[in-house]
């Protein structure tokens, strides 16, 4: 893969860009055409992501860790813009597509009719996500970060209403602050090193002059704080529960992957710049990640126990997932080993799919009367929508038989995954994390056992909170069977099926995660692959005269 430029790498950015721009030319009332354009683009993204994942596996000669690249404008790295694909970024591309397709299908049940340009914003959000996963330099990471944030502002406010406006204003203010911190950190890093290329930074940090190192650490800390805010770390996680609860169901389901952008960037940059090969900067920020992650887990599971509704509980479960992954990142940065990080990556897959499915189950489980009319009535009461808009929406789709059974089984699968109970793959992920923590001597036994205790308590709190919601919904109800449309339950069923596949194929997936973790612990693989990317002109054989 690293023998020449791979033009498929830019497709995850171009596909949603052109799809979103094309739909801006359509009138808003042509929602059916917009939906099929969006669906075709998202399915195409999934196939492209799967192909890139297969290519990133490499071969035996490359050690199973192949690096692909694309030089925009054919400018040589590190001077030009470079897109890089490896195991981690390919996995994140697949995960974002797997979450996006069910959320998009669910929106066709009526949520996409609550405002304008829903599908275009959906595509631009995917463009920003994919660009953040692929970019190889910090400046373009900032650009794609702003693209996905701009689209998320519109999607969170989609449908209007007092609660969404209030949550949206908080969300915008917090993320603008994070963007400012990000920009300041990037400026300081460029002033110290003279480059923003991630691969080149990985090479420069060990050789940096001692007098420049404190300023470089300050810039990295400011930039890291921006992504810690995006990941929802305590105590700057106050915005997340309200924002995720206020968003429409498909928006909240897609936002389940948004916090993972912060996790991804922190993992990528920390292992590149502050890994074991970083000299005296090795392990910088590990203590903050461990302590902040553990505090976030505590805040999250306390919020789960205190929540009375499924929406707020699901938002706090996102915080539990983020806190766990932040702590795992810190432990891995401190020398925790590849096995621990592999367990964390496997846990991330399962928790993201489960929380996304849970957001899609909120409205069907809380419905007392069926149909789109009930959905829009509930939305109007909660968010203050216009009654004329509510009355004008036709009911579409087909009701499914055995509604409570299907809802109950899907909800039960999410419960098992998030609580970390067998036989679902969430149990396997947590066991892998626990084994990695107990096997490492990189941190003190007190810290390791404290993290183990928190992980077990978080699972217990999740079990108690979700079981309480399940009893109230399925056992203590008034006996009225809700009418749920196939478009509403099929996405959650698809996500549940994916979790079952991860359970059945857990050994294969864990093997992939282990190779990914080992590649992250060897930053030279990424740095040499990105910096060694030849220009297309240089790669072409010269014509014989």
PDB file of N, CA, C and O in Angstrom, residues 414-453:
ATOM      1  N   UNK A 414     -28.489  -4.198  24.470  1.00  0.00           N
ATOM      2  CA  UNK A 414     -27.743  -2.979  24.822  1.00  0.00           C
ATOM      3  C   UNK A 414     -27.350  -2.992  26.291  1.00  0.00           C
ATOM      4  O   UNK A 414     -26.233  -2.600  26.655  1.00  0.00           O
ATOM      5  N   UNK A 415     -28.259  -3.448  27.153  1.00  0.00           N
ATOM      6  CA  UNK A 415     -27.969  -3.530  28.584  1.00  0.00           C
ATOM      7  C   UNK A 415     -26.785  -4.447  28.855  1.00  0.00           C
ATOM      8  O   UNK A 415     -25.870  -4.106  29.618  1.00  0.00           O
ATOM      9  N   UNK A 416     -26.765  -5.618  28.233  1.00  0.00           N
ATOM     10  CA  UNK A 416     -25.685  -6.574  28.467  1.00  0.00           C
ATOM     11  C   UNK A 416     -24.344  -6.020  27.988  1.00  0.00           C
ATOM     12  O   UNK A 416     -23.314  -6.202  28.658  1.00  0.00           O
ATOM     13  N   UNK A 417     -24.352  -5.349  26.838  1.00  0.00           N
ATOM     14  CA  UNK A 417     -23.101  -4.809  26.306  1.00  0.00           C
ATOM     15  C   UNK A 417     -22.567  -3.691  27.191  1.00  0.00           C
ATOM     16  O   UNK A 417     -21.380  -3.666  27.556  1.00  0.00           O
ATOM     17  N   UNK A 418     -23.428  -2.743  27.565  1.00  0.00           N
ATOM     18  CA  UNK A 418     -22.976  -1.586  28.334  1.00  0.00           C
ATOM     19  C   UNK A 418     -22.630  -1.950  29.771  1.00  0.00           C
ATOM     20  O   UNK A 418     -21.724  -1.354  30.368  1.00  0.00           O
ATOM     21  N   UNK A 419     -23.334  -2.918  30.338  1.00  0.00           N
ATOM     22  CA  UNK A 419     -23.019  -3.355  31.704  1.00  0.00           C
ATOM     23  C   UNK A 419     -21.826  -4.307  31.732  1.00  0.00           C
ATOM     24  O   UNK A 419     -21.279  -4.584  32.802  1.00  0.00           O
ATOM     25  N   UNK A 420     -21.431  -4.819  30.580  1.00  0.00           N
ATOM     26  CA  UNK A 420     -20.302  -5.736  30.519  1.00  0.00           C
ATOM     27  C   UNK A 420     -20.622  -7.121  31.035  1.00  0.00           C
ATOM     28  O   UNK A 420     -19.814  -7.737  31.726  1.00  0.00           O
ATOM     29  N   UNK A 421     -21.795  -7.629  30.677  1.00  0.00           N
ATOM     30  CA  UNK A 421     -22.227  -8.945  31.144  1.00  0.00           C
ATOM     31  C   UNK A 421     -22.168  -9.951  30.000  1.00  0.00           C
ATOM     32  O   UNK A 421     -22.386  -9.602  28.838  1.00  0.00           O
ATOM     33  N   UNK A 422     -21.848 -11.215  30.330  1.00  0.00           N
ATOM     34  CA  UNK A 422     -21.856 -12.247  29.280  1.00  0.00           C
ATOM     35  C   UNK A 422     -23.280 -12.527  28.842  1.00  0.00           C
ATOM     36  O   UNK A 422     -24.219 -12.266  29.604  1.00  0.00           O
ATOM     37  N   UNK A 423     -23.507 -13.027  27.621  1.00  0.00           N
ATOM     38  CA  UNK A 423     -22.477 -13.496  26.675  1.00  0.00           C
ATOM     39  C   UNK A 423     -22.071 -12.464  25.643  1.00  0.00           C
ATOM     40  O   UNK A 423     -21.372 -12.813  24.707  1.00  0.00           O
ATOM     41  N   UNK A 424     -22.516 -11.206  25.761  1.00  0.00           N
ATOM     42  CA  UNK A 424     -22.253 -10.211  24.728  1.00  0.00           C
ATOM     43  C   UNK A 424     -20.803  -9.757  24.769  1.00  0.00           C
ATOM     44  O   UNK A 424     -20.072  -9.958  25.749  1.00  0.00           O
ATOM     45  N   UNK A 425     -20.376  -9.100  23.680  1.00  0.00           N
ATOM     46  CA  UNK A 425     -18.974  -8.739  23.515  1.00  0.00           C
ATOM     47  C   UNK A 425     -18.525  -7.658  24.486  1.00  0.00           C
ATOM     48  O   UNK A 425     -17.318  -7.494  24.701  1.00  0.00           O
ATOM     49  N   UNK A 426     -19.459  -6.920  25.086  1.00  0.00           N
ATOM     50  CA  UNK A 426     -19.062  -5.937  26.086  1.00  0.00           C
ATOM     51  C   UNK A 426     -18.334  -6.576  27.251  1.00  0.00           C
ATOM     52  O   UNK A 426     -17.407  -5.992  27.830  1.00  0.00           O
ATOM     53  N   UNK A 427     -18.735  -7.777  27.614  1.00  0.00           N
ATOM     54  CA  UNK A 427     -18.060  -8.535  28.674  1.00  0.00           C
ATOM     55  C   UNK A 427     -16.625  -8.863  28.266  1.00  0.00           C
ATOM     56  O   UNK A 427     -15.692  -8.737  29.070  1.00  0.00           O
ATOM     57  N   UNK A 428     -16.433  -9.259  27.022  1.00  0.00           N
ATOM     58  CA  UNK A 428     -15.093  -9.605  26.532  1.00  0.00           C
ATOM     59  C   UNK A 428     -14.189  -8.378  26.558  1.00  0.00           C
ATOM     60  O   UNK A 428     -13.021  -8.454  26.962  1.00  0.00           O
ATOM     61  N   UNK A 429     -14.718  -7.234  26.138  1.00  0.00           N
ATOM     62  CA  UNK A 429     -13.919  -6.017  26.141  1.00  0.00           C
ATOM     63  C   UNK A 429     -13.487  -5.613  27.535  1.00  0.00           C
ATOM     64  O   UNK A 429     -12.324  -5.250  27.762  1.00  0.00           O
ATOM     65  N   UNK A 430     -14.413  -5.674  28.498  1.00  0.00           N
ATOM     66  CA  UNK A 430     -14.058  -5.291  29.863  1.00  0.00           C
ATOM     67  C   UNK A 430     -13.082  -6.279  30.485  1.00  0.00           C
ATOM     68  O   UNK A 430     -12.171  -5.881  31.226  1.00  0.00           O
ATOM     69  N   UNK A 431     -13.244  -7.560  30.217  1.00  0.00           N
ATOM     70  CA  UNK A 431     -12.293  -8.546  30.734  1.00  0.00           C
ATOM     71  C   UNK A 431     -10.908  -8.296  30.165  1.00  0.00           C
ATOM     72  O   UNK A 431      -9.889  -8.389  30.884  1.00  0.00           O
ATOM     73  N   UNK A 432     -10.823  -7.958  28.874  1.00  0.00           N
ATOM     74  CA  UNK A 432      -9.530  -7.665  28.259  1.00  0.00           C
ATOM     75  C   UNK A 432      -8.882  -6.440  28.907  1.00  0.00           C
ATOM     76  O   UNK A 432      -7.661  -6.420  29.141  1.00  0.00           O
ATOM     77  N   UNK A 433      -9.691  -5.411  29.209  1.00  0.00           N
ATOM     78  CA  UNK A 433      -9.154  -4.226  29.888  1.00  0.00           C
ATOM     79  C   UNK A 433      -8.667  -4.588  31.284  1.00  0.00           C
ATOM     80  O   UNK A 433      -7.561  -4.202  31.700  1.00  0.00           O
ATOM     81  N   UNK A 434      -9.478  -5.338  32.030  1.00  0.00           N
ATOM     82  CA  UNK A 434      -9.102  -5.706  33.398  1.00  0.00           C
ATOM     83  C   UNK A 434      -7.836  -6.546  33.416  1.00  0.00           C
ATOM     84  O   UNK A 434      -6.956  -6.348  34.270  1.00  0.00           O
ATOM     85  N   UNK A 435      -7.723  -7.483  32.506  1.00  0.00           N
ATOM     86  CA  UNK A 435      -6.515  -8.313  32.440  1.00  0.00           C
ATOM     87  C   UNK A 435      -5.294  -7.455  32.119  1.00  0.00           C
ATOM     88  O   UNK A 435      -4.207  -7.657  32.684  1.00  0.00           O
ATOM     89  N   UNK A 436      -5.461  -6.493  31.202  1.00  0.00           N
ATOM     90  CA  UNK A 436      -4.351  -5.621  30.863  1.00  0.00           C
ATOM     91  C   UNK A 436      -3.919  -4.743  32.023  1.00  0.00           C
ATOM     92  O   UNK A 436      -2.722  -4.517  32.240  1.00  0.00           O
ATOM     93  N   UNK A 437      -4.889  -4.235  32.794  1.00  0.00           N
ATOM     94  CA  UNK A 437      -4.560  -3.387  33.946  1.00  0.00           C
ATOM     95  C   UNK A 437      -3.839  -4.186  35.015  1.00  0.00           C
ATOM     96  O   UNK A 437      -2.835  -3.739  35.590  1.00  0.00           O
ATOM     97  N   UNK A 438      -4.330  -5.375  35.310  1.00  0.00           N
ATOM     98  CA  UNK A 438      -3.730  -6.191  36.370  1.00  0.00           C
ATOM     99  C   UNK A 438      -2.365  -6.747  35.971  1.00  0.00           C
ATOM    100  O   UNK A 438      -1.545  -7.069  36.841  1.00  0.00           O
ATOM    101  N   UNK A 439      -2.124  -6.862  34.669  1.00  0.00           N
ATOM    102  CA  UNK A 439      -0.861  -7.439  34.209  1.00  0.00           C
ATOM    103  C   UNK A 439       0.256  -6.408  34.099  1.00  0.00           C
ATOM    104  O   UNK A 439       1.421  -6.786  33.983  1.00  0.00           O
ATOM    105  N   UNK A 440      -0.082  -5.121  34.119  1.00  0.00           N
ATOM    106  CA  UNK A 440       0.931  -4.102  33.923  1.00  0.00           C
ATOM    107  C   UNK A 440       1.519  -3.649  35.254  1.00  0.00           C
ATOM    108  O   UNK A 440       0.827  -3.622  36.283  1.00  0.00           O
ATOM    109  N   UNK A 441       2.790  -3.283  35.223  1.00  0.00           N
ATOM    110  CA  UNK A 441       3.445  -2.698  36.385  1.00  0.00           C
ATOM    111  C   UNK A 441       3.834  -1.251  36.114  1.00  0.00           C
ATOM    112  O   UNK A 441       4.678  -0.683  36.814  1.00  0.00           O
ATOM    113  N   UNK A 442       3.211  -0.658  35.076  1.00  0.00           N
ATOM    114  CA  UNK A 442       3.543   0.711  34.702  1.00  0.00           C
ATOM    115  C   UNK A 442       2.992   1.725  35.697  1.00  0.00           C
ATOM    116  O   UNK A 442       3.516   2.833  35.803  1.00  0.00           O
ATOM    117  N   UNK A 443       1.935   1.370  36.396  1.00  0.00           N
ATOM    118  CA  UNK A 443       1.350   2.262  37.394  1.00  0.00           C
ATOM    119  C   UNK A 443       1.336   1.542  38.727  1.00  0.00           C
ATOM    120  O   UNK A 443       1.519   0.312  38.810  1.00  0.00           O
ATOM    121  N   UNK A 444       1.114   2.303  39.779  1.00  0.00           N
ATOM    122  CA  UNK A 444       1.108   1.711  41.114  1.00  0.00           C
ATOM    123  C   UNK A 444      -0.075   0.765  41.260  1.00  0.00           C
ATOM    124  O   UNK A 444      -1.123   0.962  40.618  1.00  0.00           O
ATOM    125  N   UNK A 445       0.065  -0.278  42.087  1.00  0.00           N
ATOM    126  CA  UNK A 445      -1.061  -1.202  42.295  1.00  0.00           C
ATOM    127  C   UNK A 445      -2.321  -0.502  42.798  1.00  0.00           C
ATOM    128  O   UNK A 445      -3.429  -0.919  42.461  1.00  0.00           O
ATOM    129  N   UNK A 446      -2.146   0.560  43.584  1.00  0.00           N
ATOM    130  CA  UNK A 446      -3.316   1.277  44.098  1.00  0.00           C
ATOM    131  C   UNK A 446      -4.128   1.887  42.968  1.00  0.00           C
ATOM    132  O   UNK A 446      -5.368   1.801  42.944  1.00  0.00           O
ATOM    133  N   UNK A 447      -3.444   2.497  41.996  1.00  0.00           N
ATOM    134  CA  UNK A 447      -4.144   3.096  40.853  1.00  0.00           C
ATOM    135  C   UNK A 447      -4.807   2.014  40.002  1.00  0.00           C
ATOM    136  O   UNK A 447      -5.951   2.160  39.564  1.00  0.00           O
ATOM    137  N   UNK A 448      -4.087   0.928  39.789  1.00  0.00           N
ATOM    138  CA  UNK A 448      -4.646  -0.161  38.988  1.00  0.00           C
ATOM    139  C   UNK A 448      -5.884  -0.767  39.616  1.00  0.00           C
ATOM    140  O   UNK A 448      -6.905  -0.963  38.939  1.00  0.00           O
ATOM    141  N   UNK A 449      -5.815  -1.049  40.908  1.00  0.00           N
ATOM    142  CA  UNK A 449      -6.977  -1.646  41.573  1.00  0.00           C
ATOM    143  C   UNK A 449      -8.129  -0.652  41.688  1.00  0.00           C
ATOM    144  O   UNK A 449      -9.306  -1.046  41.650  1.00  0.00           O
ATOM    145  N   UNK A 450      -7.811   0.646  41.843  1.00  0.00           N
ATOM    146  CA  UNK A 450      -8.879   1.655  41.873  1.00  0.00           C
ATOM    147  C   UNK A 450      -9.619   1.699  40.547  1.00  0.00           C
ATOM    148  O   UNK A 450     -10.861   1.801  40.512  1.00  0.00           O
ATOM    149  N   UNK A 451      -8.875   1.609  39.438  1.00  0.00           N
ATOM    150  CA  UNK A 451      -9.518   1.603  38.130  1.00  0.00           C
ATOM    151  C   UNK A 451     -10.357   0.341  37.934  1.00  0.00           C
ATOM    152  O   UNK A 451     -11.458   0.399  37.377  1.00  0.00           O
ATOM    153  N   UNK A 452      -9.853  -0.796  38.384  1.00  0.00           N
ATOM    154  CA  UNK A 452     -10.620  -2.044  38.299  1.00  0.00           C
ATOM    155  C   UNK A 452     -11.923  -1.920  39.082  1.00  0.00           C
ATOM    156  O   UNK A 452     -13.007  -2.309  38.600  1.00  0.00           O
ATOM    157  N   UNK A 453     -11.837  -1.362  40.291  1.00  0.00           N
ATOM    158  CA  UNK A 453     -13.042  -1.198  41.117  1.00  0.00           C
ATOM    159  C   UNK A 453     -14.044  -0.266  40.447  1.00  0.00           C
ATOM    160  O   UNK A 453     -15.261  -0.532  40.445  1.00  0.00           O
TER     161      UNK A 453
END
